[in-house]
């Protein structure tokens, strides 16, 4: 990762008002999730009542960010029927909600007429973009930062268009 790309804790701690994340892939193969995804595929499910078993540093960071008054929203565009990976994400999204994140899902067919950027991203305070790059098989290919006003405008309008159409997590039925 280039040295000008801050770690996620630094990025989210810089947020003052909003942090939005748009995910558009049907599968990710990031190293940090390999074991958890394999366990899920073998039948493991987190017990929502056993918070100590699933709470992790990422959720601490989200909870800390939300506690400072930052609204954190995540939207996921997914193909239907969904992949096993999306089933895995959906199964564990209750943890994001517990940390204070707002999450919505948009079936890809309902996104056809939206102008979307070519990569997943985080947008901080409508001023700073962290592009998330992935290889063809879903492995992380690093991040890239941008404050380009045209790109910020595209990301902000794309996210809001997706958010408006998307289904809140608690209402989204996996197909």
PDB file of C-alpha atoms in Angstrom:
ATOM      1  CA  UNK A   1       0.000   0.000   0.000  1.00  0.00           C
ATOM      2  CA  UNK A   2       1.406   3.419  -0.868  1.00  0.00           C
ATOM      3  CA  UNK A   3       2.660   5.379   2.117  1.00  0.00           C
ATOM      4  CA  UNK A   4       0.130   8.172   1.549  1.00  0.00           C
ATOM      5  CA  UNK A   5      -2.787   5.825   2.307  1.00  0.00           C
ATOM      6  CA  UNK A   6      -3.603   6.016   6.011  1.00  0.00           C
ATOM      7  CA  UNK A   7      -4.620   2.984   8.027  1.00  0.00           C
ATOM      8  CA  UNK A   8      -8.379   2.674   8.562  1.00  0.00           C
ATOM      9  CA  UNK A   9      -8.117   3.738  12.193  1.00  0.00           C
ATOM     10  CA  UNK A  10      -6.407   6.973  11.173  1.00  0.00           C
ATOM     11  CA  UNK A  11      -8.890   7.529   8.351  1.00  0.00           C
ATOM     12  CA  UNK A  12     -11.980   7.047  10.512  1.00  0.00           C
ATOM     13  CA  UNK A  13     -10.517   9.051  13.376  1.00  0.00           C
ATOM     14  CA  UNK A  14     -10.161  11.962  10.939  1.00  0.00           C
ATOM     15  CA  UNK A  15     -13.918  11.932  10.221  1.00  0.00           C
ATOM     16  CA  UNK A  16     -15.915  14.716  11.825  1.00  0.00           C
ATOM     17  CA  UNK A  17     -19.429  14.219  10.394  1.00  0.00           C
ATOM     18  CA  UNK A  18     -19.790  11.306   7.980  1.00  0.00           C
ATOM     19  CA  UNK A  19     -18.041   8.176   6.798  1.00  0.00           C
ATOM     20  CA  UNK A  20     -19.724   6.233   4.014  1.00  0.00           C
ATOM     21  CA  UNK A  21     -18.602   2.997   2.417  1.00  0.00           C
ATOM     22  CA  UNK A  22     -19.814   1.570  -0.899  1.00  0.00           C
ATOM     23  CA  UNK A  23     -19.144  -2.098  -1.639  1.00  0.00           C
ATOM     24  CA  UNK A  24     -19.888  -3.418  -5.126  1.00  0.00           C
ATOM     25  CA  UNK A  25     -18.246  -6.848  -5.368  1.00  0.00           C
ATOM     26  CA  UNK A  26     -20.043 -10.171  -4.929  1.00  0.00           C
ATOM     27  CA  UNK A  27     -17.010 -11.781  -3.317  1.00  0.00           C
ATOM     28  CA  UNK A  28     -13.916 -10.622  -1.498  1.00  0.00           C
ATOM     29  CA  UNK A  29     -10.887 -12.753  -0.695  1.00  0.00           C
ATOM     30  CA  UNK A  30      -9.049 -10.579   1.793  1.00  0.00           C
ATOM     31  CA  UNK A  31      -6.599 -12.416   4.016  1.00  0.00           C
ATOM     32  CA  UNK A  32      -8.142 -11.222   7.277  1.00  0.00           C
ATOM     33  CA  UNK A  33     -11.446 -12.986   6.481  1.00  0.00           C
ATOM     34  CA  UNK A  34     -10.241 -16.317   5.081  1.00  0.00           C
ATOM     35  CA  UNK A  35     -10.500 -18.310   8.317  1.00  0.00           C
ATOM     36  CA  UNK A  36     -13.812 -16.749   9.372  1.00  0.00           C
ATOM     37  CA  UNK A  37     -15.349 -17.349   5.933  1.00  0.00           C
ATOM     38  CA  UNK A  38     -14.151 -20.976   5.933  1.00  0.00           C
ATOM     39  CA  UNK A  39     -15.648 -21.489   9.401  1.00  0.00           C
ATOM     40  CA  UNK A  40     -18.937 -19.944   8.267  1.00  0.00           C
ATOM     41  CA  UNK A  41     -19.018 -22.244   5.208  1.00  0.00           C
ATOM     42  CA  UNK A  42     -18.539 -25.169   7.608  1.00  0.00           C
ATOM     43  CA  UNK A  43     -21.618 -24.119   9.565  1.00  0.00           C
ATOM     44  CA  UNK A  44     -20.296 -21.778  12.254  1.00  0.00           C
ATOM     45  CA  UNK A  45     -22.557 -18.835  13.102  1.00  0.00           C
ATOM     46  CA  UNK A  46     -21.906 -16.082  15.639  1.00  0.00           C
ATOM     47  CA  UNK A  47     -24.239 -16.058  18.610  1.00  0.00           C
ATOM     48  CA  UNK A  48     -25.606 -12.517  18.903  1.00  0.00           C
ATOM     49  CA  UNK A  49     -25.991 -13.040  22.668  1.00  0.00           C
ATOM     50  CA  UNK A  50     -22.266 -13.870  23.073  1.00  0.00           C
ATOM     51  CA  UNK A  51     -20.856 -10.461  22.207  1.00  0.00           C
ATOM     52  CA  UNK A  52     -17.400 -11.286  23.582  1.00  0.00           C
ATOM     53  CA  UNK A  53     -17.010 -14.011  20.945  1.00  0.00           C
ATOM     54  CA  UNK A  54     -17.479 -11.723  17.942  1.00  0.00           C
ATOM     55  CA  UNK A  55     -16.530  -8.239  19.074  1.00  0.00           C
ATOM     56  CA  UNK A  56     -13.254  -7.237  17.411  1.00  0.00           C
ATOM     57  CA  UNK A  57     -10.991  -4.189  16.995  1.00  0.00           C
ATOM     58  CA  UNK A  58     -12.825  -3.053  13.826  1.00  0.00           C
ATOM     59  CA  UNK A  59     -16.079  -2.831  15.774  1.00  0.00           C
ATOM     60  CA  UNK A  60     -14.320  -0.871  18.534  1.00  0.00           C
ATOM     61  CA  UNK A  61     -13.197   1.609  15.887  1.00  0.00           C
ATOM     62  CA  UNK A  62     -16.717   1.950  14.443  1.00  0.00           C
ATOM     63  CA  UNK A  63     -18.255   2.359  17.911  1.00  0.00           C
ATOM     64  CA  UNK A  64     -15.638   4.977  18.815  1.00  0.00           C
ATOM     65  CA  UNK A  65     -16.306   6.836  15.554  1.00  0.00           C
ATOM     66  CA  UNK A  66     -20.085   6.800  16.045  1.00  0.00           C
ATOM     67  CA  UNK A  67     -19.701   7.883  19.684  1.00  0.00           C
ATOM     68  CA  UNK A  68     -17.952  11.043  18.432  1.00  0.00           C
ATOM     69  CA  UNK A  69     -21.109  11.888  16.456  1.00  0.00           C
ATOM     70  CA  UNK A  70     -19.946  10.616  13.071  1.00  0.00           C
ATOM     71  CA  UNK A  71     -22.653   8.901  11.034  1.00  0.00           C
ATOM     72  CA  UNK A  72     -21.192   5.718   9.530  1.00  0.00           C
ATOM     73  CA  UNK A  73     -23.135   4.175   6.650  1.00  0.00           C
ATOM     74  CA  UNK A  74     -22.328   1.168   4.456  1.00  0.00           C
ATOM     75  CA  UNK A  75     -24.176   0.220   1.271  1.00  0.00           C
ATOM     76  CA  UNK A  76     -23.677  -3.046  -0.556  1.00  0.00           C
ATOM     77  CA  UNK A  77     -24.672  -3.634  -4.170  1.00  0.00           C
ATOM     78  CA  UNK A  78     -25.213  -7.363  -4.680  1.00  0.00           C
ATOM     79  CA  UNK A  79     -26.151  -9.714  -7.487  1.00  0.00           C
ATOM     80  CA  UNK A  80     -29.097 -12.022  -6.859  1.00  0.00           C
ATOM     81  CA  UNK A  81     -29.150 -14.844  -6.188  1.00  0.00           C
ATOM     82  CA  UNK A  82     -26.324 -13.885  -3.861  1.00  0.00           C
ATOM     83  CA  UNK A  83     -22.955 -15.619  -3.577  1.00  0.00           C
ATOM     84  CA  UNK A  84     -21.898 -17.603  -0.513  1.00  0.00           C
ATOM     85  CA  UNK A  85     -19.651 -14.685   0.393  1.00  0.00           C
ATOM     86  CA  UNK A  86     -22.607 -12.282   0.465  1.00  0.00           C
ATOM     87  CA  UNK A  87     -24.549 -14.785   2.595  1.00  0.00           C
ATOM     88  CA  UNK A  88     -21.569 -14.776   4.965  1.00  0.00           C
ATOM     89  CA  UNK A  89     -21.496 -10.949   5.063  1.00  0.00           C
ATOM     90  CA  UNK A  90     -25.244 -10.771   5.626  1.00  0.00           C
ATOM     91  CA  UNK A  91     -25.026 -13.317   8.438  1.00  0.00           C
ATOM     92  CA  UNK A  92     -22.442 -11.224  10.290  1.00  0.00           C
ATOM     93  CA  UNK A  93     -23.808  -7.750   9.605  1.00  0.00           C
ATOM     94  CA  UNK A  94     -25.583  -7.694  12.968  1.00  0.00           C
ATOM     95  CA  UNK A  95     -22.107  -7.001  14.394  1.00  0.00           C
ATOM     96  CA  UNK A  96     -21.759  -3.828  12.286  1.00  0.00           C
ATOM     97  CA  UNK A  97     -25.180  -2.692  13.489  1.00  0.00           C
ATOM     98  CA  UNK A  98     -24.246  -3.403  17.117  1.00  0.00           C
ATOM     99  CA  UNK A  99     -21.241  -1.088  16.691  1.00  0.00           C
ATOM    100  CA  UNK A 100     -23.506   1.706  15.404  1.00  0.00           C
ATOM    101  CA  UNK A 101     -23.031   1.393  11.655  1.00  0.00           C
ATOM    102  CA  UNK A 102     -26.052   1.737   9.356  1.00  0.00           C
ATOM    103  CA  UNK A 103     -26.140  -0.867   6.566  1.00  0.00           C
ATOM    104  CA  UNK A 104     -28.287  -1.227   3.466  1.00  0.00           C
ATOM    105  CA  UNK A 105     -28.356  -3.672   0.545  1.00  0.00           C
ATOM    106  CA  UNK A 106     -29.205  -2.906  -3.081  1.00  0.00           C
ATOM    107  CA  UNK A 107     -29.903  -5.672  -5.586  1.00  0.00           C
ATOM    108  CA  UNK A 108     -27.667  -5.023  -8.599  1.00  0.00           C
ATOM    109  CA  UNK A 109     -30.656  -5.069 -10.994  1.00  0.00           C
ATOM    110  CA  UNK A 110     -31.950  -1.952  -9.222  1.00  0.00           C
ATOM    111  CA  UNK A 111     -28.621  -0.146  -9.759  1.00  0.00           C
ATOM    112  CA  UNK A 112     -28.475  -0.405 -13.557  1.00  0.00           C
ATOM    113  CA  UNK A 113     -29.329   3.232 -14.195  1.00  0.00           C
ATOM    114  CA  UNK A 114     -27.060   4.671 -11.491  1.00  0.00           C
ATOM    115  CA  UNK A 115     -23.737   6.340 -12.222  1.00  0.00           C
ATOM    116  CA  UNK A 116     -21.241   4.454 -10.067  1.00  0.00           C
ATOM    117  CA  UNK A 117     -17.471   4.733  -9.682  1.00  0.00           C
ATOM    118  CA  UNK A 118     -15.350   1.814 -10.827  1.00  0.00           C
ATOM    119  CA  UNK A 119     -14.130   0.843  -7.354  1.00  0.00           C
ATOM    120  CA  UNK A 120     -15.366   0.395  -3.813  1.00  0.00           C
ATOM    121  CA  UNK A 121     -14.617   3.399  -1.637  1.00  0.00           C
ATOM    122  CA  UNK A 122     -14.838   5.138   1.690  1.00  0.00           C
ATOM    123  CA  UNK A 123     -15.834   8.816   1.568  1.00  0.00           C
ATOM    124  CA  UNK A 124     -14.992  10.875   4.638  1.00  0.00           C
ATOM    125  CA  UNK A 125     -16.897  14.116   5.295  1.00  0.00           C
ATOM    126  CA  UNK A 126     -17.628  14.600   1.567  1.00  0.00           C
ATOM    127  CA  UNK A 127     -13.997  15.621   1.105  1.00  0.00           C
ATOM    128  CA  UNK A 128     -11.670  12.621   1.127  1.00  0.00           C
ATOM    129  CA  UNK A 129     -11.931   9.331  -0.795  1.00  0.00           C
ATOM    130  CA  UNK A 130     -10.145   6.113  -0.003  1.00  0.00           C
ATOM    131  CA  UNK A 131     -10.459   3.902  -3.065  1.00  0.00           C
ATOM    132  CA  UNK A 132     -10.283   0.178  -2.309  1.00  0.00           C
ATOM    133  CA  UNK A 133      -8.655  -1.764  -5.133  1.00  0.00           C
ATOM    134  CA  UNK A 134      -9.042  -5.533  -5.552  1.00  0.00           C
ATOM    135  CA  UNK A 135      -7.615  -8.177  -7.820  1.00  0.00           C
ATOM    136  CA  UNK A 136      -9.901 -10.154 -10.105  1.00  0.00           C
ATOM    137  CA  UNK A 137     -10.260 -12.884  -7.495  1.00  0.00           C
ATOM    138  CA  UNK A 138     -11.107 -10.406  -4.726  1.00  0.00           C
ATOM    139  CA  UNK A 139      -7.785 -10.075  -2.906  1.00  0.00           C
ATOM    140  CA  UNK A 140      -6.828  -6.622  -1.718  1.00  0.00           C
ATOM    141  CA  UNK A 141      -4.698  -4.703  -4.200  1.00  0.00           C
ATOM    142  CA  UNK A 142      -4.242  -1.762  -1.834  1.00  0.00           C
ATOM    143  CA  UNK A 143      -5.836   1.599  -1.472  1.00  0.00           C
ATOM    144  CA  UNK A 144      -5.508   5.018  -3.000  1.00  0.00           C
ATOM    145  CA  UNK A 145      -6.433   8.432  -1.627  1.00  0.00           C
ATOM    146  CA  UNK A 146      -8.054  11.289  -3.508  1.00  0.00           C
ATOM    147  CA  UNK A 147      -9.429  14.725  -2.759  1.00  0.00           C
ATOM    148  CA  UNK A 148     -10.286  15.425  -6.395  1.00  0.00           C
ATOM    149  CA  UNK A 149     -13.507  17.494  -6.292  1.00  0.00           C
ATOM    150  CA  UNK A 150     -15.042  15.746  -9.313  1.00  0.00           C
ATOM    151  CA  UNK A 151     -14.366  12.296  -7.853  1.00  0.00           C
ATOM    152  CA  UNK A 152     -15.704  13.383  -4.448  1.00  0.00           C
ATOM    153  CA  UNK A 153     -18.865  14.681  -6.120  1.00  0.00           C
ATOM    154  CA  UNK A 154     -19.292  11.392  -8.054  1.00  0.00           C
ATOM    155  CA  UNK A 155     -18.806   9.278  -4.937  1.00  0.00           C
ATOM    156  CA  UNK A 156     -21.142  11.387  -2.818  1.00  0.00           C
ATOM    157  CA  UNK A 157     -23.933  11.369  -5.410  1.00  0.00           C
ATOM    158  CA  UNK A 158     -23.446   7.663  -6.183  1.00  0.00           C
ATOM    159  CA  UNK A 159     -23.582   6.709  -2.533  1.00  0.00           C
ATOM    160  CA  UNK A 160     -26.713   8.777  -1.883  1.00  0.00           C
ATOM    161  CA  UNK A 161     -28.459   7.321  -4.961  1.00  0.00           C
ATOM    162  CA  UNK A 162     -27.641   3.796  -3.805  1.00  0.00           C
ATOM    163  CA  UNK A 163     -28.646   4.558  -0.205  1.00  0.00           C
ATOM    164  CA  UNK A 164     -32.003   5.968  -1.298  1.00  0.00           C
ATOM    165  CA  UNK A 165     -32.887   2.767  -3.221  1.00  0.00           C
ATOM    166  CA  UNK A 166     -31.283   0.249  -0.915  1.00  0.00           C
ATOM    167  CA  UNK A 167     -33.075  -1.909   1.630  1.00  0.00           C
ATOM    168  CA  UNK A 168     -32.171  -1.567   5.329  1.00  0.00           C
ATOM    169  CA  UNK A 169     -30.310  -4.624   6.589  1.00  0.00           C
ATOM    170  CA  UNK A 170     -33.120  -5.732   8.883  1.00  0.00           C
ATOM    171  CA  UNK A 171     -35.536  -5.813   5.904  1.00  0.00           C
ATOM    172  CA  UNK A 172     -33.256  -7.323   3.254  1.00  0.00           C
ATOM    173  CA  UNK A 173     -34.093 -10.940   2.465  1.00  0.00           C
ATOM    174  CA  UNK A 174     -31.291 -13.045   0.999  1.00  0.00           C
ATOM    175  CA  UNK A 175     -32.215 -14.595  -2.353  1.00  0.00           C
TER     176      UNK A 175
END
